[in-house]
Coordinates of C-alpha atoms in Angstrom, one line a residue:
X1 CA 152.8 123.8 204.9
X2 CA 156.3 123.8 206.4
X3 CA 158.2 120.9 204.8
X4 CA 158.7 117.7 206.6
X5 CA 162.3 117.4 207.9
X6 CA 164.4 115.1 205.8
X7 CA 166.8 114.3 208.6
X8 CA 166.7 111.2 210.7
X9 CA 167.7 110.7 214.3
X10 CA 170.5 108.5 215.6
X11 CA 168.8 106.7 218.4
X12 CA 172.1 105.5 219.9
X13 CA 173.7 108.9 220.0
X14 CA 170.6 110.8 220.8
X15 CA 171.4 113.4 218.2
X16 CA 170.2 114.3 214.7
X17 CA 172.2 113.0 211.7
X18 CA 174.1 115.1 209.1
X19 CA 172.8 118.3 207.8
X20 CA 171.5 121.7 209.1
X21 CA 168.0 121.8 210.5
X22 CA 166.0 124.3 208.4
X23 CA 162.4 123.5 209.2
X24 CA 160.1 124.0 212.1
X25 CA 159.0 120.4 211.9
X26 CA 162.4 119.4 213.1
X27 CA 161.7 121.2 216.4
X28 CA 164.8 123.3 215.7
X29 CA 167.3 120.5 216.2
X30 CA 165.9 119.2 219.4
X31 CA 165.6 115.4 219.6
X32 CA 162.1 114.4 220.5
X33 CA 161.6 111.2 222.4
X34 CA 158.4 110.7 220.5
X35 CA 156.5 112.8 218.0
X36 CA 153.5 112.9 220.4
X37 CA 155.7 114.2 223.2
X38 CA 156.9 117.0 221.0
X39 CA 153.3 118.0 220.2
X40 CA 152.0 118.0 223.8
X41 CA 155.0 119.1 225.8
X42 CA 156.7 122.3 224.5
X43 CA 159.1 123.9 227.0
X44 CA 159.5 127.6 227.5
X45 CA 163.0 127.3 226.1
X46 CA 161.5 125.8 223.0
X47 CA 158.9 128.6 222.6
X48 CA 161.7 131.1 223.0
X49 CA 163.6 129.5 220.2
X50 CA 160.5 129.6 218.1
X51 CA 160.1 133.3 218.7
X52 CA 163.7 134.0 217.7
X53 CA 163.8 131.7 214.7
X54 CA 160.3 131.4 213.2
X55 CA 160.7 134.4 210.8
X56 CA 164.1 133.2 209.7
X57 CA 162.8 129.8 209.0
X58 CA 160.0 130.9 206.8
X59 CA 161.7 133.5 204.7
X60 CA 162.8 130.9 202.1
X61 CA 159.8 128.7 202.4
X62 CA 157.5 128.5 199.4
X63 CA 154.4 128.1 201.6
X64 CA 154.5 131.7 202.6
X65 CA 154.7 135.2 201.0
X66 CA 155.6 138.3 202.9
X67 CA 152.8 140.9 203.1
X68 CA 154.3 143.5 205.4
X69 CA 157.3 143.9 207.6
X70 CA 157.3 145.2 211.1
X71 CA 157.0 144.0 214.7
X72 CA 155.4 141.6 213.9
X73 CA 155.8 141.0 210.2
X74 CA 152.8 139.5 208.4
X75 CA 153.0 136.5 206.0
X76 CA 150.3 135.2 203.7
X77 CA 149.8 131.4 203.4
X78 CA 150.3 130.3 199.8
X79 CA 147.2 128.2 198.9
X80 CA 146.8 125.6 196.1
X81 CA 143.6 125.5 194.1
X82 CA 142.3 121.9 194.0
X83 CA 140.9 122.5 190.5
X84 CA 137.5 121.0 191.3
X85 CA 134.7 122.4 189.1
X86 CA 132.1 124.6 190.9
X87 CA 134.0 124.3 194.2
X88 CA 136.2 126.8 196.0
X89 CA 138.5 124.4 197.9
X90 CA 142.0 125.4 198.6
X91 CA 144.9 123.4 200.1
X92 CA 147.6 124.4 202.4
X93 CA 150.4 121.9 202.9
X94 CA 150.9 118.5 201.4
X95 CA 148.1 116.0 201.7
X96 CA 150.2 113.1 200.4
X97 CA 151.9 112.6 203.7
X98 CA 148.8 112.6 205.8
X99 CA 146.2 110.4 204.0
X100 CA 145.4 108.5 207.3
X101 CA 145.3 111.6 209.5
X102 CA 142.1 112.5 211.1
X103 CA 140.3 115.6 209.7
X104 CA 138.0 118.0 211.5
X105 CA 135.7 120.3 209.5
X106 CA 134.5 123.7 210.8
X107 CA 132.0 126.0 209.2
X108 CA 131.8 129.6 210.2
X109 CA 128.7 131.8 209.6
X110 CA 127.8 135.2 210.7
X111 CA 126.6 138.7 210.0
X112 CA 128.7 141.2 208.0
X113 CA 131.1 142.9 210.3
X114 CA 131.1 140.2 213.0
X115 CA 134.8 139.6 212.6
X116 CA 134.6 136.2 211.0
X117 CA 137.6 136.6 208.6
X118 CA 139.9 137.9 211.3
X119 CA 138.8 135.0 213.6
X120 CA 139.8 132.5 210.9
X121 CA 143.2 134.2 210.7
X122 CA 143.4 133.8 214.5
X123 CA 142.7 130.1 214.2
X124 CA 145.5 129.7 211.7
X125 CA 148.0 131.5 214.0
X126 CA 147.0 129.2 216.9
X127 CA 147.2 126.0 214.7
X128 CA 150.7 127.1 213.6
X129 CA 151.8 127.7 217.2
X130 CA 152.4 131.4 217.0
X131 CA 153.2 133.0 220.4
X132 CA 152.7 136.6 221.5
X133 CA 156.4 137.3 221.5
X134 CA 157.0 135.9 218.0
X135 CA 158.2 138.3 215.3
X136 CA 155.7 137.2 212.7
X137 CA 152.0 136.5 212.2
X138 CA 150.1 134.6 209.4
X139 CA 147.1 135.4 207.3
X140 CA 144.9 132.8 205.6
X141 CA 142.4 135.4 204.5
X142 CA 143.7 138.7 203.2
X143 CA 140.7 141.0 203.6
X144 CA 139.9 143.2 200.5
X145 CA 140.0 146.9 201.1
X146 CA 137.8 148.0 198.2
X147 CA 134.6 147.1 200.1
X148 CA 132.9 149.1 202.8
X149 CA 132.4 147.8 206.3
X150 CA 128.7 147.4 205.5
X151 CA 129.5 144.9 202.7
X152 CA 130.7 141.3 203.3
X153 CA 134.4 141.0 202.6
X154 CA 133.9 137.3 201.6
X155 CA 132.1 136.7 198.3
X156 CA 132.2 132.9 197.9
X157 CA 131.8 129.8 200.1
X158 CA 135.3 128.6 200.3
X159 CA 136.9 125.6 202.1
X160 CA 140.5 125.8 203.3
X161 CA 142.1 122.4 203.8
X162 CA 144.9 122.8 206.3
X163 CA 146.8 119.5 206.2
X164 CA 148.4 118.3 209.4
X165 CA 152.1 118.8 210.0
X166 CA 154.2 117.8 213.0
X167 CA 154.5 121.2 214.6
X168 CA 150.7 121.9 214.7
X169 CA 149.1 122.7 218.0
X170 CA 146.2 120.3 217.1
X171 CA 146.6 116.6 216.4
X172 CA 144.6 116.6 213.2
X173 CA 144.0 118.2 209.8
X174 CA 141.5 121.1 209.8
X175 CA 139.1 122.1 207.0
X176 CA 137.7 125.6 207.6
X177 CA 134.6 126.6 205.5
X178 CA 134.3 130.4 205.2
X179 CA 131.0 131.9 204.1
X180 CA 129.9 135.4 203.0
X181 CA 128.4 137.6 205.7
X182 CA 124.7 137.8 206.0
X183 CA 122.7 141.0 206.4
X184 CA 124.7 143.5 204.6
X185 CA 123.3 146.6 202.8
X186 CA 122.6 144.7 199.6
X187 CA 119.5 143.3 201.1
X188 CA 117.5 140.0 201.2
X189 CA 118.3 139.1 197.6
X190 CA 122.0 139.0 198.5
X191 CA 121.2 136.8 201.5
X192 CA 119.2 134.4 199.4
X193 CA 122.2 134.3 197.0
X194 CA 124.4 133.2 199.9
X195 CA 122.0 130.4 200.8
X196 CA 122.1 129.3 197.1
X197 CA 125.9 129.3 197.2
X198 CA 125.9 127.1 200.3
X199 CA 123.4 124.7 198.6
X200 CA 125.6 124.5 195.5
X201 CA 128.7 124.0 197.6
X202 CA 127.2 121.1 199.6
X203 CA 125.6 119.6 196.5
X204 CA 128.8 118.9 194.6
X205 CA 129.6 115.2 194.5
X206 CA 133.3 115.8 195.3
X207 CA 132.6 118.3 198.0
X208 CA 132.4 118.3 201.8
X209 CA 130.8 115.1 203.2
X210 CA 130.5 116.0 206.9
X211 CA 130.7 118.7 209.5
X212 CA 132.2 118.7 213.0
X213 CA 131.3 122.2 214.1
X214 CA 129.0 124.9 212.9
X215 CA 130.3 128.1 214.4
X216 CA 128.1 131.3 214.7
X217 CA 130.4 134.3 214.9
X218 CA 128.7 137.0 216.9
X219 CA 129.7 140.3 218.5
X220 CA 129.9 140.3 222.3
X221 CA 128.0 143.6 222.8
X222 CA 124.6 142.5 221.3
X223 CA 122.4 142.7 224.4
X224 CA 119.4 141.9 222.3
X225 CA 118.8 140.8 218.7
X226 CA 117.2 143.1 216.2
X227 CA 114.6 141.7 213.8
X228 CA 117.3 141.7 211.1
X229 CA 119.8 139.8 213.4
X230 CA 117.1 137.3 214.3
X231 CA 116.4 136.8 210.6
X232 CA 120.1 136.1 210.0
X233 CA 120.1 133.4 212.7
X234 CA 116.9 131.8 211.5
X235 CA 118.1 131.9 207.9
X236 CA 121.3 130.1 208.7
X237 CA 119.5 127.5 210.9
X238 CA 117.0 126.8 208.1
X239 CA 119.9 125.5 206.0
X240 CA 120.7 122.6 208.2
X241 CA 119.0 119.3 209.1
X242 CA 117.8 118.6 212.7
X243 CA 120.8 116.4 213.4
X244 CA 123.3 119.2 213.3
X245 CA 121.9 121.0 216.5
X246 CA 124.5 119.4 218.8
X247 CA 127.3 120.7 216.7
X248 CA 126.5 124.4 216.9
X249 CA 128.7 126.6 218.9
X250 CA 129.3 130.4 219.3
X251 CA 132.5 132.3 218.7
X252 CA 132.1 135.6 220.4
X253 CA 134.2 138.5 219.0
X254 CA 135.1 141.9 220.4
X255 CA 135.0 140.4 223.8
X256 CA 136.5 141.6 227.1
X257 CA 136.9 139.8 230.4
X258 CA 133.2 140.1 231.3
X259 CA 130.3 137.8 230.5
X260 CA 129.3 138.6 226.9
X261 CA 125.8 140.3 226.8
X262 CA 125.0 138.5 223.6
X263 CA 124.6 135.2 225.5
X264 CA 121.3 136.4 227.0
X265 CA 120.2 137.4 223.5
X266 CA 121.1 133.9 222.2
X267 CA 119.2 132.3 225.1
X268 CA 116.1 134.5 224.5
X269 CA 116.1 133.6 220.8
X270 CA 116.1 129.9 221.7
X271 CA 118.8 129.1 219.2
X272 CA 119.7 125.4 219.3
X273 CA 123.3 124.8 220.3
X274 CA 125.8 122.7 222.4
X275 CA 125.3 123.3 226.2
X276 CA 127.5 122.4 229.1
X277 CA 125.8 122.3 232.6
X278 CA 122.8 124.0 230.9
X279 CA 125.0 126.9 229.8
X280 CA 125.6 127.9 226.2
X281 CA 129.0 126.7 225.0
X282 CA 130.9 129.7 223.7
X283 CA 134.4 130.9 223.1
X284 CA 135.6 134.5 223.6
X285 CA 138.0 136.4 221.4
X286 CA 139.2 139.9 220.9
X287 CA 141.2 139.8 217.7
X288 CA 142.4 143.4 218.0
X289 CA 145.6 141.9 219.4
X290 CA 146.1 139.5 216.6
X291 CA 148.3 141.8 214.4
X292 CA 149.1 144.4 217.1
X293 CA 152.6 145.6 217.6
X294 CA 154.4 143.4 220.1
X295 CA 157.8 145.0 220.3
X296 CA 158.9 145.6 223.9
X297 CA 159.7 149.3 224.7
X298 CA 160.9 150.9 227.9
X299 CA 157.8 153.1 228.4
X300 CA 155.5 150.2 227.9
X301 CA 151.9 151.5 228.3
X302 CA 148.6 150.0 229.2
X303 CA 147.6 149.4 225.6
X304 CA 150.4 146.9 225.2
X305 CA 149.3 145.1 228.3
X306 CA 145.7 145.0 227.0
X307 CA 146.9 143.6 223.7
X308 CA 148.9 140.8 225.4
X309 CA 145.9 140.1 227.7
X310 CA 143.5 139.8 224.7
X311 CA 146.1 137.6 223.0
X312 CA 146.2 135.2 226.0
X313 CA 142.4 135.2 226.2
X314 CA 142.1 134.3 222.6
X315 CA 144.8 131.6 222.9
X316 CA 143.0 130.1 225.8
X317 CA 139.7 130.1 224.0
X318 CA 141.3 128.6 220.9
X319 CA 142.7 125.8 223.0
X320 CA 139.3 125.1 224.6
X321 CA 137.6 125.2 221.2
X322 CA 140.0 122.8 219.5
X323 CA 140.0 120.4 222.5
X324 CA 136.2 120.4 222.3
X325 CA 136.3 120.0 218.5
X326 CA 138.3 116.8 218.9
X327 CA 135.5 115.3 221.0
X328 CA 132.6 116.4 218.7
X329 CA 130.8 113.8 216.6
X330 CA 131.1 114.3 212.8
X331 CA 127.7 114.7 211.3
X332 CA 127.0 113.6 207.7
X333 CA 125.7 116.4 205.5
X334 CA 123.1 114.0 203.9
X335 CA 120.1 115.4 205.8
X336 CA 121.4 119.0 205.3
X337 CA 121.7 118.4 201.6
X338 CA 118.1 117.1 201.6
X339 CA 117.0 120.3 203.4
X340 CA 118.8 122.5 200.9
X341 CA 117.5 120.6 197.9
X342 CA 113.9 120.5 199.2
X343 CA 114.1 124.2 200.2
X344 CA 115.4 125.2 196.8
X345 CA 112.8 123.1 195.0
X346 CA 110.1 124.6 197.2
X347 CA 111.3 128.2 196.6
X348 CA 111.3 127.5 192.8
X349 CA 107.8 126.0 193.0
X350 CA 106.5 129.0 195.1
X351 CA 107.9 131.4 192.6
X352 CA 106.4 129.5 189.7
X353 CA 103.1 129.1 191.6
X354 CA 102.5 132.8 191.9
X355 CA 101.8 133.5 188.2
X356 CA 100.0 130.2 187.8
X357 CA 97.6 131.0 190.7
X358 CA 97.2 134.6 189.6
X359 CA 96.5 133.5 186.1
X360 CA 94.1 130.7 187.3
X361 CA 92.2 133.3 189.4
X362 CA 92.1 135.6 186.4
X363 CA 90.7 132.7 184.3
X364 CA 88.0 132.3 186.9
X365 CA 87.1 136.0 186.6
X366 CA 87.3 135.7 182.8
X367 CA 84.8 132.8 182.8
X368 CA 82.5 134.6 185.2
X369 CA 82.6 137.7 183.0
X370 CA 82.0 135.7 179.9
X371 CA 79.1 133.7 181.5
X372 CA 77.5 136.9 182.7
X373 CA 77.8 138.5 179.3
X374 CA 76.1 135.6 177.6
X375 CA 73.3 135.2 180.2
X376 CA 72.4 138.9 180.2
X377 CA 72.4 139.2 176.4
X378 CA 70.9 135.9 175.1
X379 CA 68.3 137.6 173.0
X380 CA 70.7 140.0 171.4
X381 CA 73.1 137.1 170.6
X382 CA 70.4 135.1 168.9
X383 CA 69.9 138.1 166.6
X384 CA 73.5 138.9 166.1
X385 CA 76.3 136.3 166.7
X386 CA 78.9 139.0 166.2
X387 CA 77.9 140.4 169.6
X388 CA 80.9 141.9 171.4
X389 CA 81.8 141.7 175.1
X390 CA 84.9 142.8 177.1
X391 CA 87.0 140.7 179.5
X392 CA 90.2 141.1 181.4
X393 CA 92.9 138.5 180.7
X394 CA 96.4 137.7 181.8
X395 CA 98.8 138.0 178.9
X396 CA 102.5 137.0 178.8
X397 CA 105.2 139.4 177.9
X398 CA 108.9 138.9 177.3
X399 CA 111.4 140.7 179.6
X400 CA 115.0 140.9 178.6
X401 CA 117.4 139.4 181.1
X402 CA 120.2 141.3 182.9
X403 CA 123.7 140.5 181.8
X404 CA 125.0 137.4 183.6
X405 CA 121.6 136.1 184.5
X406 CA 120.2 132.7 183.3
X407 CA 116.7 131.4 183.1
X408 CA 114.8 128.1 182.6
X409 CA 111.9 128.6 180.1
X410 CA 109.5 125.9 178.9
X411 CA 109.3 126.0 175.1
X412 CA 106.0 124.1 175.1
X413 CA 104.2 126.3 177.7
X414 CA 105.7 129.7 177.0
X415 CA 106.4 129.9 180.7
X416 CA 109.3 130.8 183.0
X417 CA 109.9 127.9 185.3
X418 CA 113.0 129.2 187.2
X419 CA 114.6 132.6 187.3
X420 CA 117.3 133.2 188.1
X421 CA 118.8 129.8 187.4
X422 CA 122.3 128.7 188.1
X423 CA 122.5 126.6 184.9
X424 CA 123.2 128.3 181.7
X425 CA 123.7 125.2 179.5
X426 CA 120.5 123.5 178.2
X427 CA 122.1 120.1 178.7
X428 CA 122.3 120.8 182.5
X429 CA 118.7 121.8 182.9
X430 CA 117.9 118.3 184.4
X431 CA 119.7 119.6 187.5
X432 CA 117.6 122.8 187.7
X433 CA 115.7 123.0 190.9
X434 CA 112.4 123.1 189.0
X435 CA 113.0 119.5 187.9
X436 CA 112.2 116.3 189.8
X437 CA 112.5 112.8 188.3
X438 CA 113.1 114.2 184.8
X439 CA 110.0 116.4 184.7
X440 CA 109.4 120.1 185.5
X441 CA 107.3 120.6 188.6
X442 CA 106.5 124.2 187.8
X443 CA 105.4 124.7 184.2
X444 CA 101.7 124.1 183.4
X445 CA 102.3 121.1 181.3
X446 CA 104.8 119.4 183.7
X447 CA 107.0 118.9 180.6
X448 CA 110.2 116.9 180.3
X449 CA 113.3 118.7 181.4
X450 CA 114.8 118.6 177.8
X451 CA 112.2 121.0 176.4
X452 CA 113.4 123.7 178.8
X453 CA 116.0 126.2 177.6
X454 CA 118.1 129.2 178.7
X455 CA 117.0 132.2 176.7
X456 CA 117.7 135.9 176.5
X457 CA 114.3 136.7 178.1
X458 CA 111.9 135.6 180.8
X459 CA 108.1 135.6 180.7
X460 CA 106.0 137.8 183.0
X461 CA 102.2 138.3 183.0
X462 CA 100.2 141.5 182.8
X463 CA 96.5 142.2 183.0
X464 CA 95.0 143.6 179.8
X465 CA 91.4 144.2 178.5
X466 CA 90.3 142.4 175.4
X467 CA 87.2 142.6 173.3
X468 CA 85.7 139.3 172.1
X469 CA 82.8 138.1 170.0
X470 CA 80.3 135.4 170.7
X471 CA 80.8 134.0 167.2
X472 CA 84.5 133.4 167.9
X473 CA 83.7 131.8 171.3
X474 CA 81.2 129.5 169.7
X475 CA 83.7 128.4 167.0
X476 CA 86.3 127.7 169.7
X477 CA 83.9 125.4 171.6
X478 CA 82.7 123.6 168.5
X479 CA 86.3 122.9 167.5
X480 CA 87.2 121.7 171.0
X481 CA 84.1 119.5 171.6
X482 CA 83.4 118.5 168.0
X483 CA 79.7 119.3 168.1
X484 CA 77.2 122.1 167.5
X485 CA 76.9 124.5 170.4
X486 CA 74.1 126.7 171.5
X487 CA 74.2 129.6 174.1
X488 CA 72.8 127.3 176.8
X489 CA 75.3 124.6 176.1
X490 CA 78.2 127.1 176.1
X491 CA 77.0 128.5 179.5
X492 CA 76.8 125.0 180.9
X493 CA 80.3 124.2 179.7
X494 CA 81.6 127.4 181.2
X495 CA 80.3 126.4 184.6
X496 CA 82.0 123.0 184.3
X497 CA 85.3 124.6 183.3
X498 CA 85.0 127.1 186.2
X499 CA 85.0 124.1 188.6
X500 CA 87.8 122.5 186.7
X501 CA 90.0 125.6 187.0
X502 CA 89.2 125.8 190.7
X503 CA 90.3 122.2 191.1
X504 CA 93.6 122.9 189.3
X505 CA 94.4 125.9 191.6
X506 CA 93.8 123.7 194.6
X507 CA 96.0 121.0 193.3
X508 CA 98.8 123.5 192.9
X509 CA 98.2 124.5 196.5
X510 CA 98.4 120.8 197.6
X511 CA 101.8 120.5 195.8
X512 CA 103.1 123.4 197.9
X513 CA 101.7 122.0 201.1
X514 CA 103.4 118.6 200.6
X515 CA 106.8 120.3 200.3
X516 CA 106.1 122.4 203.4
X517 CA 105.3 119.2 205.4
X518 CA 108.5 117.5 204.3
X519 CA 110.6 120.6 205.2
X520 CA 109.1 120.6 208.7
X521 CA 110.1 117.0 209.1
X522 CA 113.8 117.5 208.3
X523 CA 114.8 121.1 208.8
X524 CA 116.3 122.5 212.0
X525 CA 114.3 125.7 211.6
X526 CA 111.7 126.9 209.1
X527 CA 112.7 129.5 206.6
X528 CA 112.0 132.9 208.3
X529 CA 110.9 134.3 205.0
X530 CA 108.0 131.9 204.9
X531 CA 106.2 133.8 207.7
X532 CA 104.3 137.0 206.6
X533 CA 104.3 138.5 210.1
X534 CA 108.0 138.0 210.4
X535 CA 108.6 139.7 207.0
X536 CA 106.4 142.6 208.1
X537 CA 108.6 143.1 211.1
X538 CA 111.6 143.3 208.8
X539 CA 109.8 145.9 206.6
X540 CA 109.0 148.0 209.7
X541 CA 112.6 147.7 210.8
X542 CA 113.9 148.9 207.4
X543 CA 111.5 151.9 207.5
X544 CA 112.7 152.9 210.9
X545 CA 116.4 152.7 210.2
X546 CA 116.1 154.1 206.7
X547 CA 119.6 153.1 205.7
X548 CA 121.0 153.5 202.2
X549 CA 119.0 151.4 199.7
X550 CA 116.1 150.7 202.1
X551 CA 113.4 151.4 199.6
X552 CA 114.7 148.7 197.3
X553 CA 115.0 146.3 200.1
X554 CA 111.4 147.0 201.2
X555 CA 110.2 146.3 197.7
X556 CA 112.0 142.9 197.8
X557 CA 110.4 142.2 201.1
X558 CA 106.9 143.1 199.9
X559 CA 107.3 140.6 197.1
X560 CA 108.5 137.9 199.5
X561 CA 105.6 138.6 201.8
X562 CA 103.2 137.8 198.9
X563 CA 104.9 134.4 198.5
X564 CA 104.9 133.9 202.2
X565 CA 101.1 134.4 202.3
X566 CA 100.7 131.7 199.8
X567 CA 102.9 129.4 201.9
X568 CA 101.0 130.2 205.1
X569 CA 97.6 129.5 203.5
X570 CA 98.9 126.3 201.9
X571 CA 100.2 125.1 205.3
X572 CA 96.8 125.8 207.0
X573 CA 94.8 124.4 204.1
X574 CA 93.1 127.7 203.6
X575 CA 91.7 128.9 200.2
X576 CA 94.1 131.3 198.5
X577 CA 91.6 134.1 198.2
X578 CA 88.2 135.2 199.4
X579 CA 87.0 134.2 195.9
X580 CA 87.8 130.6 196.6
X581 CA 85.8 130.3 199.8
X582 CA 82.9 128.8 197.8
X583 CA 85.0 126.0 196.4
X584 CA 83.1 122.8 196.2
X585 CA 84.4 119.7 198.1
X586 CA 87.6 118.3 196.7
X587 CA 87.2 115.7 193.9
X588 CA 89.5 113.7 191.6
X589 CA 89.1 114.5 187.9
X590 CA 89.0 111.1 186.4
X591 CA 89.0 112.3 182.8
X592 CA 90.4 115.5 181.3
X593 CA 87.6 117.9 180.7
X594 CA 87.6 119.3 177.1
X595 CA 87.1 123.1 177.0
X596 CA 88.5 126.5 176.1
X597 CA 89.6 127.9 179.5
X598 CA 90.8 124.9 181.6
X599 CA 93.9 123.9 179.8
X600 CA 96.8 125.3 181.8
X601 CA 99.2 125.2 178.9
X602 CA 96.9 127.7 177.0
X603 CA 96.5 130.1 180.0
X604 CA 99.6 132.0 178.9
X605 CA 98.9 134.0 175.8
X606 CA 101.9 135.7 174.1

């Protein structure tokens, strides 16, 4: 930040002591009666001096770098990396002087193209006290130009810590958390990646501890929300705990002097937020004026008048926002961290549950086909123990990973517990979202975390036909049970194992339902991608708009819909398929049933 003035005032003389004033913090040589008075009472004469001198004062200041010259010139804020692992936290100014200064933390979220990055730059110019007539502007975020407007310009969750200095327009330090834009052309997978980045950011022990404001950045002209836009809102809300609702505000961009149409859309969507006199608290901006030319010319046209008008509107909104921010109660991120951790664990469990349930149902079919073959051919089998029959089975296959992707595979179960996983090192697998209390909650054996590894492949299942013999089946049962087996005994054992497999599938379903219940207790909103009907609307929307890459996005949505169906049935306590409607009443298996088909760890044949 601009350096603190090394000069001291001579109280008796009412003047500054020796030396030339070369910093904005000195108020350009004017003697303040108190520091607070300087902050709250800035005369027109003082603002004029700022306009004339600001660019001169910053040219030799190491906190800024020139980006472009003109009327106005644009300077970049030089940021310091804090060097914290896994975190993107950058500092502006010196924190050593302001250890007791109050800090306010703002998080900005929005769709791609909502104007979020430019709004952040507007905040910085307000904080630094830039006026319309000044000959310079500042940029905290320098937007990349190698991305299309349909792609988010921001790729990481980044916190900018702006440490308080005496010439600030706000009486506190400000931390601005910038997030990648939701809903760009790269589809649902990219949005899920953003949620994961936010989870990782908030989960770090040296990270952000609390939030003062969660700001949705939305375009003024959105008279109604499309299914995709509703999905973006719901996705973001599903990140937070219920206690954050009274800290949500709206920053409306591309606004004019009229009432923004998007307010009705927000009201119709019933989005929780701060209200004043039963009206949605919002702040209007038109950032087209932020870096507009402000040089006065004789034939001044209407465009210049509009630019200055939009500048003043934005300045007024910024003043209202930061005044309101000062009064907002800081909310701990503990509940939000719980929501994110539970949601990530749930997502991992659901992903792992799919192959388990599919394979479990395939085992039920396999047992039924085996039982039918034995019952229908008992006489033939008594004459020839090498009798052959055909069944369909689920078989594991190895799929090579894409470059840069990591996986958590269980060595004991030959099963992929989490893909893609954020942790590449095996010693970090305890932190994988598939783990709880040191054990995996996904793999069939519920194995210890340290038998899980990152490998060059993941496991997938495929259905194949296999020819078997009665002689081999009999041998398997005699080895498993340690006694001589007849056809009748094997059929009886198959019926018991059928019930056992059913029970295991239902237990998997119960595990899922418990996570869903916990999420309902703590989350501000459910994950929109847990509702099949909602996903179907997104699919139809993609088909109608048919934008570039829509077929790939539809394929991703179809896969998510299958997971959502499992979630929905688990929540309602419904059987997972029509095949399960005849399930017997629930029971507790007191002792593990020995057998051939009912050991989950042996379900996945490689």
